[in-house]
Amino acid sequence: MRRIGIWIAAGGLLLATAACGGTSSGGGSSSTPKNQSLSVGFVAEPANLDFTSTEGAAIPQALLVNVYEGLVKLDQDGKIVPLLAEKWEVSPDRKTYTFALRKDVKFSSGAPFTADDVAFSLDRVKTDWKLKIKSQLDVVDKVEKKDDSTAVVQLKKPSNGFLYSMATRLGAMFSRTGVSDLANKPVGTGPYTLGSWRRGDSIQLNANPSYWGTKPSLTSITLKYFKDATAMNNALLTGGIDVISAVQAPESLQQFADPNRFQTVEGTTNGEVVLSMNNSRPPFNDKKARQAVRYAIDHKALLDTAWAGRGQLIGSMVPPTDPWYEDRTGDYPYDPAKAKQLLGGKTLSVKMRIPNLPYAVASAQVVKSQLAQVGINAEIEPLEFPARWLDVVFKQGDYDLSIINHVEPRDMGIFADKSYYFRYDNPEFGKLLASADEGTEQQQTDDLKKAAKLLSDDAAADWLFLFPNLIVAKKGVTGLPKNAIAESFDFTALAKQQ
């Protein structure tokens, strides 16, 4: 998770960005229709609503873009586009970003949004945020208010990653008077506000009547949380919900084949389903043992068995939507004999502590079977997600193997932090990332390709597959996001035909 990405929604899951029609650059438009509501099913509920101090993707999945907005956001193609900033300029030395802010924007509390809030929000990342990913903004030297509608961000050095990070939760804008209870009372500038939260059941978001942009087509959206895929499928079949945000049992899609009742949206994500290995303790502090795991996995068979063949094999921490993607599936072809050779005839016993999420449970069964064939006996221990998994695996690093969907965009840099739960430690990797961030676009691409290859060569982890974006909805629901390549499930374009 870096976030872990975890989709939490898929455990990660955390899903994505939606069609960008919901937040226009203009002022408010037509009023929201009365009694237009929609219910969307998810599988993992947030522990609280504060994504500045709580890992996991469930919180930004629900709130980012919908309740909280940044100066910029990612569109459906992964392009950075304006949001609270109308435009921005970059100095010739690439160290100064001048953002022209939209005027007449207010937080849901009624407080005006100004450059003071930009400075407050970015300064707060350094002083108050608890997440490891906050280091992405260490490159920021200072943030200054030129006037109410102009904010100037000075960087310590040129950074290719700065603006992209600003499109993630790190760039969310907070009110100077709205951070006293982030875990329960989010205050943002977005098209929705928090209506209610029934813990263990649902979160309701209500249309923000004073929203600066295009008003939502819906009066309210309910995020309904389910413990298992079958219950969520049944809810859609019986009319309890309108949308399944991420299909948790692809083999069940046939239930929704009737085009007169349902529609299926299939696209891509940047969620890498990672077979994590603890690089800091036996047996996986030994590179040969990690390499043996990679050779022991038949990835195509795993994808076919665990996720009905939906998804893509990538072999690295880089999805195809990133410019530096290379197909690395050939680095470790399925070769049980090679795996046994690397293990030297030894038998290993390991603990595979996984989140109790459908994709992880299904994948773990296949991994266990395939590892057993080369002499690695893995005991599967499902942990309640998010709380138990985050505590035991992510925070304490008490595991040998795990499986999690890392959904944050461009998150390969998490491997540069040796305290991150992978416990991977190779200074050369960090040097490549630093060089990539500061160099030209071509240097960035070249260095990040090298970094991805180094991770693969070191078998820092194994990448099982790229998670697909599979959404099923009632016929008549429009504005569903085809691709999930950002942290949020963007509700802003959702509508319901009469």
Coordinates of C-alpha atoms in Angstrom, one line a residue:
M1 CA 0.0 0.0 0.0
R2 CA 2.1 2.4 -0.3
R3 CA -0.8 3.0 0.0
I4 CA -0.7 0.1 -0.2
G5 CA -2.1 0.3 -2.8
I6 CA -4.1 -1.8 -1.9
W7 CA -7.1 -1.5 -3.4
I8 CA -8.5 -1.7 -0.8
A9 CA -10.9 -1.9 -2.8
A10 CA -9.3 -4.5 -3.8
G11 CA -7.4 -4.7 -1.3
G12 CA -6.2 -3.2 -2.5
L13 CA -8.1 -2.3 -4.7
L14 CA -8.3 1.0 -4.8
L15 CA -9.8 2.2 -7.8
A16 CA -9.5 4.8 -10.1
T17 CA -10.1 7.7 -12.0
A18 CA -13.2 8.2 -13.8
A19 CA -14.3 9.8 -16.9
C20 CA -13.3 13.4 -16.6
G21 CA -16.5 15.0 -17.5
G22 CA -17.5 15.6 -13.9
T23 CA -15.2 18.4 -12.9
S24 CA -15.3 21.0 -15.6
S25 CA -13.3 24.1 -15.7
G26 CA -16.3 26.3 -15.6
G27 CA -18.5 27.5 -12.9
G28 CA -21.5 25.8 -11.5
S29 CA -24.0 24.6 -14.1
S30 CA -27.4 23.0 -13.9
S31 CA -28.8 22.1 -10.6
T32 CA -28.7 18.6 -9.2
P33 CA -31.9 16.6 -9.9
K34 CA -33.9 15.6 -6.8
N35 CA -33.8 12.1 -5.4
Q36 CA -31.2 10.8 -7.9
S37 CA -29.1 8.4 -6.0
L38 CA -26.8 5.5 -6.8
S39 CA -25.3 2.7 -4.7
V40 CA -21.8 1.3 -5.5
G41 CA -20.5 -1.9 -4.0
F42 CA -17.0 -2.2 -2.6
V43 CA -15.2 -5.0 -0.6
A44 CA -13.0 -3.3 2.0
E45 CA -14.2 -0.4 4.2
P46 CA -11.9 2.3 5.4
A47 CA -10.7 2.1 9.0
N48 CA -11.2 5.9 9.2
L49 CA -11.4 8.8 6.8
D50 CA -7.9 10.3 7.3
F51 CA -5.7 9.4 4.4
T52 CA -2.9 11.6 5.7
S53 CA -2.2 9.2 8.6
T54 CA -3.7 5.9 7.5
E55 CA -2.3 3.6 4.9
G56 CA -4.5 1.8 2.4
A57 CA -6.3 2.8 -0.7
A58 CA -9.9 2.6 0.6
I59 CA -9.9 6.2 1.9
P60 CA -8.6 8.0 -1.2
Q61 CA -10.7 5.7 -3.3
A62 CA -13.8 7.1 -1.6
L63 CA -12.8 10.7 -1.0
L64 CA -10.1 11.9 -3.4
V65 CA -11.6 14.0 -6.3
N66 CA -15.0 13.4 -4.9
V67 CA -14.7 15.2 -1.6
Y68 CA -11.1 16.4 -1.7
E69 CA -9.5 18.0 -4.7
G70 CA -6.0 18.9 -5.7
L71 CA -4.5 21.5 -7.9
V72 CA -4.3 18.9 -10.7
K73 CA -5.7 15.4 -11.3
L74 CA -5.1 12.5 -13.6
D75 CA -7.5 12.0 -16.5
Q76 CA -8.5 8.6 -17.9
D77 CA -5.4 8.3 -20.0
G78 CA -3.1 9.2 -17.1
K79 CA -2.5 12.7 -18.3
I80 CA -2.1 15.5 -15.7
V81 CA -5.0 18.0 -16.2
P82 CA -6.1 21.2 -14.3
L83 CA -8.4 21.0 -11.3
L84 CA -8.2 23.7 -8.6
A85 CA -5.4 25.3 -10.6
E86 CA -6.6 26.7 -13.9
K87 CA -3.0 26.6 -15.3
W88 CA 0.6 26.5 -14.1
E89 CA 3.9 27.7 -15.4
V90 CA 7.3 26.1 -14.8
S91 CA 10.5 28.1 -14.7
P92 CA 13.4 27.4 -17.2
D93 CA 15.4 25.8 -14.4
R94 CA 12.4 23.5 -13.6
K95 CA 12.5 24.4 -10.0
T96 CA 9.7 26.9 -9.7
Y97 CA 6.0 26.1 -10.3
T98 CA 3.5 29.0 -10.4
F99 CA -0.1 27.9 -10.1
A100 CA -3.0 30.2 -11.1
L101 CA -5.9 29.1 -8.9
R102 CA -9.6 29.1 -9.7
K103 CA -11.4 32.0 -8.1
D104 CA -14.6 31.7 -6.0
V105 CA -13.9 28.2 -4.9
K106 CA -15.1 27.4 -1.4
F107 CA -14.6 24.5 1.0
S108 CA -17.8 22.6 2.1
S109 CA -17.5 24.5 5.4
G110 CA -18.0 27.8 3.5
A111 CA -14.3 28.9 3.9
P112 CA -12.8 30.3 0.7
F113 CA -10.0 28.4 -1.0
T114 CA -6.9 30.6 -1.5
A115 CA -3.2 30.3 -2.0
D116 CA -2.9 30.2 1.8
D117 CA -4.6 26.8 1.8
V118 CA -2.1 25.6 -0.8
A119 CA 0.8 26.6 1.4
F120 CA -0.9 25.1 4.4
S121 CA -1.7 21.8 2.7
L122 CA 1.8 21.2 1.2
D123 CA 3.6 22.3 4.4
R124 CA 1.3 19.9 6.3
V125 CA 2.6 17.0 4.3
K126 CA 6.0 17.5 5.9
T127 CA 4.8 18.3 9.4
D128 CA 1.7 16.2 10.0
W129 CA 1.4 13.4 7.5
K130 CA 2.3 9.9 8.8
L131 CA 2.6 8.0 5.5
K132 CA 5.9 6.9 4.0
I133 CA 4.8 8.3 0.6
K134 CA 5.1 11.8 2.0
S135 CA 8.8 11.6 1.1
Q136 CA 7.8 12.2 -2.5
L137 CA 7.3 15.8 -1.6
D138 CA 10.6 16.2 0.1
V139 CA 11.8 17.9 -3.0
V140 CA 9.6 20.9 -2.1
D141 CA 11.7 23.7 -0.6
K142 CA 9.0 26.3 0.1
V143 CA 5.5 27.3 -0.9
E144 CA 4.6 31.0 -1.1
K145 CA 1.4 33.0 -1.6
K146 CA 1.9 35.6 -4.3
D147 CA -1.7 36.7 -4.0
D148 CA -5.0 34.9 -3.1
S149 CA -5.2 33.2 -6.5
T150 CA -1.5 32.5 -7.1
A151 CA 0.7 30.0 -5.3
V152 CA 4.4 29.5 -6.0
V153 CA 6.1 26.2 -5.2
Q154 CA 9.9 26.3 -5.1
L155 CA 11.7 23.0 -5.4
K156 CA 15.1 22.1 -4.1
K157 CA 16.0 20.6 -7.5
P158 CA 14.3 19.8 -10.7
S159 CA 11.8 16.9 -10.3
N160 CA 10.0 14.9 -13.0
G161 CA 7.8 13.4 -10.3
F162 CA 6.6 16.5 -8.5
L163 CA 3.6 17.4 -10.5
Y164 CA 2.5 13.7 -10.8
S165 CA 2.7 13.4 -7.0
M166 CA 0.5 16.4 -6.8
A167 CA -2.2 14.5 -8.7
T168 CA -2.3 11.9 -5.9
R169 CA -3.6 12.2 -2.4
L170 CA -0.4 14.1 -1.5
G171 CA -1.7 17.1 -3.5
A172 CA -5.1 17.2 -1.8
M173 CA -6.1 20.6 -0.6
F174 CA -7.2 21.1 3.0
S175 CA -8.9 24.0 4.7
R176 CA -6.8 25.7 7.4
T177 CA -9.9 25.5 9.6
G178 CA -10.9 22.0 8.5
V179 CA -8.4 19.5 9.8
S180 CA -9.4 19.1 13.4
D181 CA -11.1 15.7 12.9
L182 CA -10.0 14.3 9.5
A183 CA -10.7 10.7 10.6
N184 CA -14.5 11.5 10.8
K185 CA -15.2 14.9 9.3
P186 CA -13.5 15.6 5.9
V187 CA -13.8 19.1 4.6
G188 CA -12.9 19.6 0.9
T189 CA -13.8 21.6 -2.2
G190 CA -15.1 18.6 -4.2
P191 CA -18.5 18.0 -5.8
Y192 CA -19.6 15.7 -2.8
T193 CA -19.6 16.0 0.9
L194 CA -19.8 13.4 3.6
G195 CA -23.4 12.7 4.4
S196 CA -23.2 9.8 6.8
W197 CA -21.0 6.8 7.7
R198 CA -22.6 3.6 9.0
R199 CA -19.5 1.7 10.2
G200 CA -19.4 -1.8 8.9
D201 CA -22.0 -1.0 6.3
S202 CA -21.8 2.1 4.1
I203 CA -20.7 5.6 3.5
Q204 CA -23.1 8.2 1.9
L205 CA -21.8 11.1 0.0
N206 CA -24.2 14.0 -0.8
A207 CA -23.9 16.4 -3.7
N208 CA -22.2 19.7 -2.6
P209 CA -24.8 22.5 -3.5
S210 CA -22.0 25.1 -3.5
Y211 CA -19.6 23.2 -5.7
W212 CA -17.6 25.5 -8.0
G213 CA -17.7 23.3 -11.1
T214 CA -20.3 21.2 -12.9
K215 CA -22.8 20.0 -10.4
P216 CA -23.1 16.3 -9.9
S217 CA -26.0 14.6 -11.7
L218 CA -26.7 12.6 -8.5
T219 CA -28.1 13.8 -5.3
S220 CA -26.2 11.2 -3.3
I221 CA -23.9 8.2 -3.8
T222 CA -23.8 5.3 -1.3
L223 CA -20.6 3.3 -1.0
K224 CA -21.9 -0.1 0.2
Y225 CA -19.3 -2.4 1.7
F226 CA -19.5 -6.2 1.5
K227 CA -17.6 -9.0 3.2
D228 CA -17.4 -11.3 0.2
A229 CA -17.9 -11.3 -3.5
T230 CA -21.0 -13.5 -3.5
A231 CA -22.9 -11.1 -1.3
M232 CA -21.9 -8.2 -3.5
N233 CA -22.9 -10.1 -6.7
N234 CA -26.3 -11.0 -5.1
A235 CA -26.9 -7.4 -4.2
L236 CA -26.6 -6.3 -7.8
L237 CA -28.7 -9.2 -9.0
T238 CA -31.5 -8.3 -6.6
G239 CA -31.3 -4.5 -7.0
G240 CA -29.6 -3.8 -3.7
I241 CA -26.8 -1.9 -5.4
D242 CA -26.4 -0.3 -8.9
V243 CA -22.7 -0.9 -9.5
I244 CA -20.0 -3.4 -8.5
S245 CA -16.9 -1.2 -8.4
A246 CA -14.5 -4.0 -9.0
V247 CA -15.5 -7.5 -9.8
Q248 CA -14.1 -9.9 -7.1
A249 CA -14.9 -13.1 -8.8
P250 CA -14.4 -12.8 -12.6
E251 CA -15.8 -16.3 -13.2
S252 CA -19.1 -14.9 -12.0
L253 CA -19.5 -12.4 -14.9
Q254 CA -21.8 -14.8 -16.7
Q255 CA -24.5 -13.9 -14.1
F256 CA -24.6 -10.4 -15.6
A257 CA -24.6 -11.4 -19.3
D258 CA -28.2 -10.1 -19.9
P259 CA -27.6 -6.8 -21.8
N260 CA -31.2 -5.7 -21.0
R261 CA -30.3 -5.6 -17.3
F262 CA -26.5 -5.2 -17.0
Q263 CA -23.4 -3.7 -18.5
T264 CA -19.8 -4.6 -18.1
V265 CA -16.9 -2.2 -18.3
E266 CA -13.4 -3.7 -18.8
G267 CA -10.2 -1.6 -18.8
T268 CA -6.9 -1.4 -17.2
T269 CA -5.4 -0.3 -13.8
N270 CA -1.9 0.4 -12.5
G271 CA -2.5 -2.1 -9.7
E272 CA 0.3 -4.6 -9.6
V273 CA -0.6 -7.8 -7.7
V274 CA 2.7 -8.4 -5.9
L275 CA 3.9 -11.6 -4.3
S276 CA 5.9 -9.9 -1.6
M277 CA 9.0 -11.5 -0.1
N278 CA 10.6 -10.3 3.1
N279 CA 14.1 -9.5 1.9
S280 CA 15.5 -9.0 5.4
R281 CA 15.0 -12.5 7.0
P282 CA 15.5 -16.1 6.1
P283 CA 14.9 -17.7 3.8
F284 CA 14.3 -14.7 1.4
N285 CA 17.2 -12.6 2.5
D286 CA 19.0 -15.1 0.2
K287 CA 18.6 -13.9 -3.4
K288 CA 18.7 -17.5 -4.7
A289 CA 15.6 -18.3 -2.6
R290 CA 13.8 -15.3 -4.1
Q291 CA 14.8 -16.3 -7.6
A292 CA 13.6 -19.8 -7.0
V293 CA 10.2 -18.5 -6.1
R294 CA 10.0 -16.5 -9.3
Y295 CA 11.0 -19.5 -11.4
A296 CA 8.5 -21.7 -9.6
I297 CA 5.5 -19.6 -10.5
D298 CA 3.6 -20.4 -13.7
H299 CA 2.0 -16.9 -14.1
K300 CA -0.3 -17.7 -17.0
A301 CA -1.7 -20.7 -15.1
L302 CA -2.1 -18.6 -12.0
L303 CA -4.0 -15.8 -13.8
D304 CA -6.2 -18.3 -15.6
T305 CA -7.0 -20.2 -12.3
A306 CA -7.1 -17.3 -9.8
W307 CA -8.7 -14.6 -11.9
A308 CA -10.3 -16.3 -14.9
G309 CA -7.6 -15.0 -17.2
R310 CA -8.6 -11.4 -16.6
G311 CA -5.6 -9.1 -16.2
Q312 CA -2.2 -8.9 -17.8
L313 CA 1.2 -10.4 -17.1
I314 CA 3.9 -7.7 -16.7
G315 CA 6.8 -9.1 -14.7
S316 CA 7.7 -5.9 -13.0
M317 CA 6.4 -3.0 -10.9
V318 CA 5.7 -0.9 -14.0
P319 CA 2.3 -1.0 -15.7
P320 CA 2.0 -0.6 -19.5
T321 CA 0.5 2.9 -19.1
D322 CA 3.9 4.2 -17.9
P323 CA 6.4 5.5 -20.5
W324 CA 9.2 3.3 -19.1
Y325 CA 7.2 0.0 -19.2
E326 CA 9.0 -3.0 -20.6
D327 CA 7.6 -6.5 -20.7
R328 CA 9.8 -8.3 -18.2
T329 CA 7.8 -11.6 -18.1
G330 CA 10.6 -13.3 -19.8
D331 CA 13.1 -12.6 -17.0
Y332 CA 11.9 -15.6 -15.0
P333 CA 10.1 -18.1 -17.2
Y334 CA 8.3 -21.0 -15.5
D335 CA 11.2 -23.4 -14.7
P336 CA 10.6 -25.7 -11.7
A337 CA 13.9 -27.5 -12.3
K338 CA 15.8 -24.2 -12.2
A339 CA 14.0 -23.3 -9.0
K340 CA 15.0 -26.6 -7.4
Q341 CA 18.6 -26.1 -8.5
L342 CA 18.7 -22.6 -6.9
L343 CA 17.4 -24.1 -3.6
G344 CA 20.2 -26.7 -3.7
G345 CA 17.8 -29.5 -2.8
K346 CA 16.7 -27.9 0.4
T347 CA 13.1 -27.8 1.6
L348 CA 11.8 -24.5 3.0
S349 CA 8.8 -23.8 5.2
V350 CA 7.4 -20.3 5.1
K351 CA 4.4 -18.3 6.3
M352 CA 2.3 -16.6 3.6
R353 CA 0.3 -13.9 5.4
I354 CA -2.3 -12.4 3.1
P355 CA -5.2 -10.0 3.3
N356 CA -8.6 -11.8 3.4
L357 CA -9.5 -10.4 0.0
P358 CA -10.7 -12.5 -2.9
Y359 CA -7.8 -11.9 -5.3
A360 CA -5.2 -12.6 -2.6
V361 CA -7.0 -15.7 -1.3
A362 CA -7.4 -17.1 -4.8
S363 CA -3.9 -16.3 -5.9
A364 CA -2.4 -17.7 -2.7
Q365 CA -3.9 -21.1 -3.3
V366 CA -2.2 -21.3 -6.7
V367 CA 1.1 -20.0 -5.4
K368 CA 1.1 -22.5 -2.5
S369 CA 0.5 -25.4 -4.9
Q370 CA 3.2 -24.3 -7.3
L371 CA 5.8 -23.6 -4.6
A372 CA 5.2 -27.0 -3.1
Q373 CA 6.3 -28.6 -6.3
V374 CA 9.8 -27.2 -5.9
G375 CA 10.1 -27.8 -2.2
I376 CA 8.8 -24.6 -0.7
N377 CA 6.0 -25.3 1.8
A378 CA 3.9 -22.2 2.4
E379 CA 1.4 -22.0 5.2
I380 CA -1.4 -19.6 4.2
E381 CA -2.6 -17.3 7.0
P382 CA -5.4 -14.9 5.9
L383 CA -5.5 -11.7 7.9
E384 CA -8.4 -9.3 8.3
F385 CA -7.9 -6.4 5.9
P386 CA -7.1 -3.6 6.4
A387 CA -6.4 -3.5 10.1
R388 CA -4.6 -6.8 10.8
W389 CA -2.7 -7.0 7.5
L390 CA -1.5 -3.4 7.9
D391 CA -0.4 -4.1 11.4
V392 CA 1.3 -7.5 11.1
V393 CA 2.7 -7.4 7.5
F394 CA 2.9 -3.7 6.5
K395 CA 4.0 -2.1 9.8
Q396 CA 5.8 -4.9 11.6
G397 CA 7.1 -6.8 8.6
D398 CA 6.3 -10.0 10.3
Y399 CA 5.9 -12.3 7.3
D400 CA 7.8 -14.4 4.7
L401 CA 5.4 -14.1 1.8
S402 CA 2.3 -12.0 1.1
I403 CA 0.1 -11.0 -1.8
I404 CA -1.2 -7.5 -2.2
N405 CA -2.4 -5.2 -5.0
H406 CA -0.3 -2.1 -5.1
V407 CA -2.5 0.5 -6.8
E408 CA -0.9 3.8 -6.3
P409 CA 0.2 5.3 -9.6
R410 CA 4.0 5.2 -10.3
D411 CA 4.8 3.5 -7.1
M412 CA 8.0 1.6 -8.0
G413 CA 9.9 4.0 -5.6
I414 CA 8.5 2.2 -2.6
F415 CA 11.3 -0.3 -3.1
A416 CA 13.9 2.4 -2.4
D417 CA 12.8 2.6 1.3
K418 CA 14.5 -0.2 3.1
S419 CA 12.1 0.1 6.0
Y420 CA 9.2 -0.5 3.7
Y421 CA 7.7 -3.9 4.3
F422 CA 9.6 -5.5 1.4
R423 CA 12.8 -4.7 3.4
Y424 CA 14.6 -4.5 0.1
D425 CA 18.0 -2.7 0.3
N426 CA 20.0 -1.9 -2.8
P427 CA 21.5 1.6 -2.9
E428 CA 22.0 1.4 -6.6
F429 CA 18.2 1.3 -7.0
G430 CA 17.8 4.6 -5.1
K431 CA 20.5 6.2 -7.2
L432 CA 18.7 5.3 -10.4
L433 CA 15.4 6.8 -9.0
A434 CA 17.1 10.0 -8.0
S435 CA 18.8 10.4 -11.4
A436 CA 15.5 9.7 -13.1
D437 CA 13.7 12.3 -11.2
E438 CA 16.2 15.1 -11.8
G439 CA 17.1 14.3 -15.4
T440 CA 15.5 15.0 -18.8
E441 CA 12.3 13.1 -19.8
Q442 CA 14.5 10.7 -21.8
Q443 CA 16.9 10.2 -18.9
Q444 CA 13.9 9.5 -16.7
T445 CA 12.6 6.8 -19.0
D446 CA 16.0 5.2 -19.4
D447 CA 16.8 5.2 -15.7
L448 CA 13.5 3.9 -14.7
K449 CA 13.8 1.1 -17.2
K450 CA 17.1 0.2 -15.5
A451 CA 15.5 0.4 -12.1
A452 CA 12.7 -2.0 -13.0
K453 CA 15.3 -4.4 -14.5
L454 CA 17.3 -4.2 -11.3
L455 CA 14.3 -5.0 -9.2
S456 CA 13.6 -8.0 -11.4
D457 CA 17.1 -9.2 -11.5
D458 CA 17.3 -9.0 -7.7
A459 CA 13.9 -10.8 -7.4
A460 CA 13.0 -8.1 -4.9
A461 CA 9.4 -9.5 -5.3
D462 CA 7.4 -11.4 -7.9
W463 CA 4.7 -9.6 -9.9
L464 CA 1.8 -12.0 -10.4
F465 CA -0.3 -9.9 -12.7
L466 CA -1.7 -6.5 -13.5
F467 CA -5.1 -6.2 -11.9
P468 CA -7.9 -5.5 -14.5
N469 CA -10.6 -2.9 -14.1
L470 CA -13.8 -4.9 -14.2
I471 CA -17.0 -3.0 -13.4
V472 CA -20.5 -4.4 -13.6
A473 CA -23.5 -2.1 -13.4
K474 CA -27.2 -1.9 -14.1
K475 CA -28.1 -0.8 -17.6
G476 CA -28.6 2.9 -17.6
V477 CA -25.7 3.9 -15.4
T478 CA -23.4 6.2 -17.3
G479 CA -20.0 7.9 -16.6
L480 CA -18.4 4.7 -15.3
P481 CA -14.5 4.8 -15.4
K482 CA -13.1 2.5 -18.0
N483 CA -9.6 2.6 -16.5
A484 CA -8.5 2.8 -12.9
I485 CA -5.2 4.5 -13.1
A486 CA -5.4 6.9 -10.2
E487 CA -6.2 6.5 -6.5
S488 CA -9.9 7.4 -6.5
F489 CA -13.1 5.9 -7.8
D490 CA -14.2 9.1 -9.5
F491 CA -17.9 9.5 -9.0
T492 CA -18.1 13.0 -10.6
A493 CA -19.3 11.8 -14.0
L494 CA -21.7 9.1 -12.8
A495 CA -25.4 9.5 -13.8
K496 CA -28.5 7.4 -14.0
Q497 CA -30.8 7.4 -17.0
Q498 CA -34.4 7.7 -16.2

